[in-house]
PDB file of C-alpha atoms in Angstrom:
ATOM      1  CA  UNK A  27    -148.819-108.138-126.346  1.00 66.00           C
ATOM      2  CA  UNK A  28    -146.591-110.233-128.734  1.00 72.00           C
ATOM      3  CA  UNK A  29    -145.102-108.587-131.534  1.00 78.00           C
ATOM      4  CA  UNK A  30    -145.334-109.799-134.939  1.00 76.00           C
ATOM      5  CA  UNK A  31    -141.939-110.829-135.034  1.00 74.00           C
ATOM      6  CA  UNK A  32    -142.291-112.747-132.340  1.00 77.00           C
ATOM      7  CA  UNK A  33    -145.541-115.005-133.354  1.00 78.00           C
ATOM      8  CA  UNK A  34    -143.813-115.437-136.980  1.00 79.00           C
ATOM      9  CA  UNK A  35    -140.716-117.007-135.711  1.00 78.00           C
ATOM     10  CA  UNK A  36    -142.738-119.241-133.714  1.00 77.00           C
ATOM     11  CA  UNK A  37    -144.828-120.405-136.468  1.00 79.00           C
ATOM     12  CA  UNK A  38    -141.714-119.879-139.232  1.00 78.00           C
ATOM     13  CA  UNK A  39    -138.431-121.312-137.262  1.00 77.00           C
ATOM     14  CA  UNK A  40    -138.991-124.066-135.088  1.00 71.00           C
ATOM     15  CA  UNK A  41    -136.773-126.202-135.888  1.00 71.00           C
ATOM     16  CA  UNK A  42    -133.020-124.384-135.107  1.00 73.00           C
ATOM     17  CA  UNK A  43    -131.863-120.972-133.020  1.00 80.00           C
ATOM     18  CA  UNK A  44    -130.245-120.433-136.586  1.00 83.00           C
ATOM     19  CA  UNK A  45    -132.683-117.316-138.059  1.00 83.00           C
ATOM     20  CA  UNK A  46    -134.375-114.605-136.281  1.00 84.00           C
ATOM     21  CA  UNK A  47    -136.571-112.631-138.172  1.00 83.00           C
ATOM     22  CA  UNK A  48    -134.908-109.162-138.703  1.00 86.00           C
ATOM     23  CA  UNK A  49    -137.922-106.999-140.525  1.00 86.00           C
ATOM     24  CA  UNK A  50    -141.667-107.859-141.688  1.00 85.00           C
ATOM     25  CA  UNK A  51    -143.703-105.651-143.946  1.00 88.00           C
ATOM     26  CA  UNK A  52    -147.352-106.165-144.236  1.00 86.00           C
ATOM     27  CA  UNK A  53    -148.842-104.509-147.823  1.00 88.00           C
ATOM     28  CA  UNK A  54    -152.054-104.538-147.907  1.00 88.00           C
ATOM     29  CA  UNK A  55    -153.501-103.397-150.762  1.00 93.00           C
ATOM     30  CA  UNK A  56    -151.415-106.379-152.796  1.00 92.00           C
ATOM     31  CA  UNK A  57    -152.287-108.735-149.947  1.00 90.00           C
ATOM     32  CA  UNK A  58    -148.393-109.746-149.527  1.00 89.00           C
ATOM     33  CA  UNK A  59    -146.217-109.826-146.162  1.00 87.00           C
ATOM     34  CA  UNK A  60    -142.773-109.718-146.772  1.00 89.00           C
ATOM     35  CA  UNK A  61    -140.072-111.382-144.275  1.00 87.00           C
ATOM     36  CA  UNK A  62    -136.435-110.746-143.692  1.00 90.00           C
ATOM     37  CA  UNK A  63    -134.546-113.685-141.927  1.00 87.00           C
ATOM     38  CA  UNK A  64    -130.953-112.587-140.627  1.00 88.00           C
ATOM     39  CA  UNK A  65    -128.379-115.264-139.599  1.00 87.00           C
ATOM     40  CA  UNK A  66    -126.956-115.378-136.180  1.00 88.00           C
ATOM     41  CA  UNK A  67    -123.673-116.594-136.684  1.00 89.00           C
ATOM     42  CA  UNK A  68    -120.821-115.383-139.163  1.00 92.00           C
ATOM     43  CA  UNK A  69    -120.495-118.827-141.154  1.00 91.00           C
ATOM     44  CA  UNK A  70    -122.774-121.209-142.163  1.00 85.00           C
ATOM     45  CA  UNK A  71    -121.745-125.160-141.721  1.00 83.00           C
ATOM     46  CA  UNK A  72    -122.516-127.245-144.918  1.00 87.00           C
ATOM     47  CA  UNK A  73    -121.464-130.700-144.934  1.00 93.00           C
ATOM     48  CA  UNK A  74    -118.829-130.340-142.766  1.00 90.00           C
ATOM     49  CA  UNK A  75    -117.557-127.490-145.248  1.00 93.00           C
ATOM     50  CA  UNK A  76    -117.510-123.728-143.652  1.00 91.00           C
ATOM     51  CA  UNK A  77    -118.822-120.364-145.957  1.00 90.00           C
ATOM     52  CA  UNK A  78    -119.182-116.619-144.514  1.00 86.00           C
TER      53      UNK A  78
END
């Protein structure tokens, strides 16, 4: 059985190997799922610019 990790990152992150999903909390009674993305590498690459 697939976690739900694993059937929001297919649905969520197609597109790049970037993001894994590091935490998802499902709240009921407010009908609200919350998602915490985590970056796998230790800078990000803007325009050719670099930022941790």
């Amino acid at each position: 059985m697939k976690r739900t990790e694993d059937i929001l990152s297919k649905l969520l992150l197609q597109n790049n190997d970037d993001w894994e999903i590091e935490n998802v909390v499902c709240d009921d009674s407010v009908e609200e799922i919350r998602i915490t993305l985590k970056y796998r590498h230790p800078t990000i690459k803007v325009d050719g610019n670099e930022f941790p």
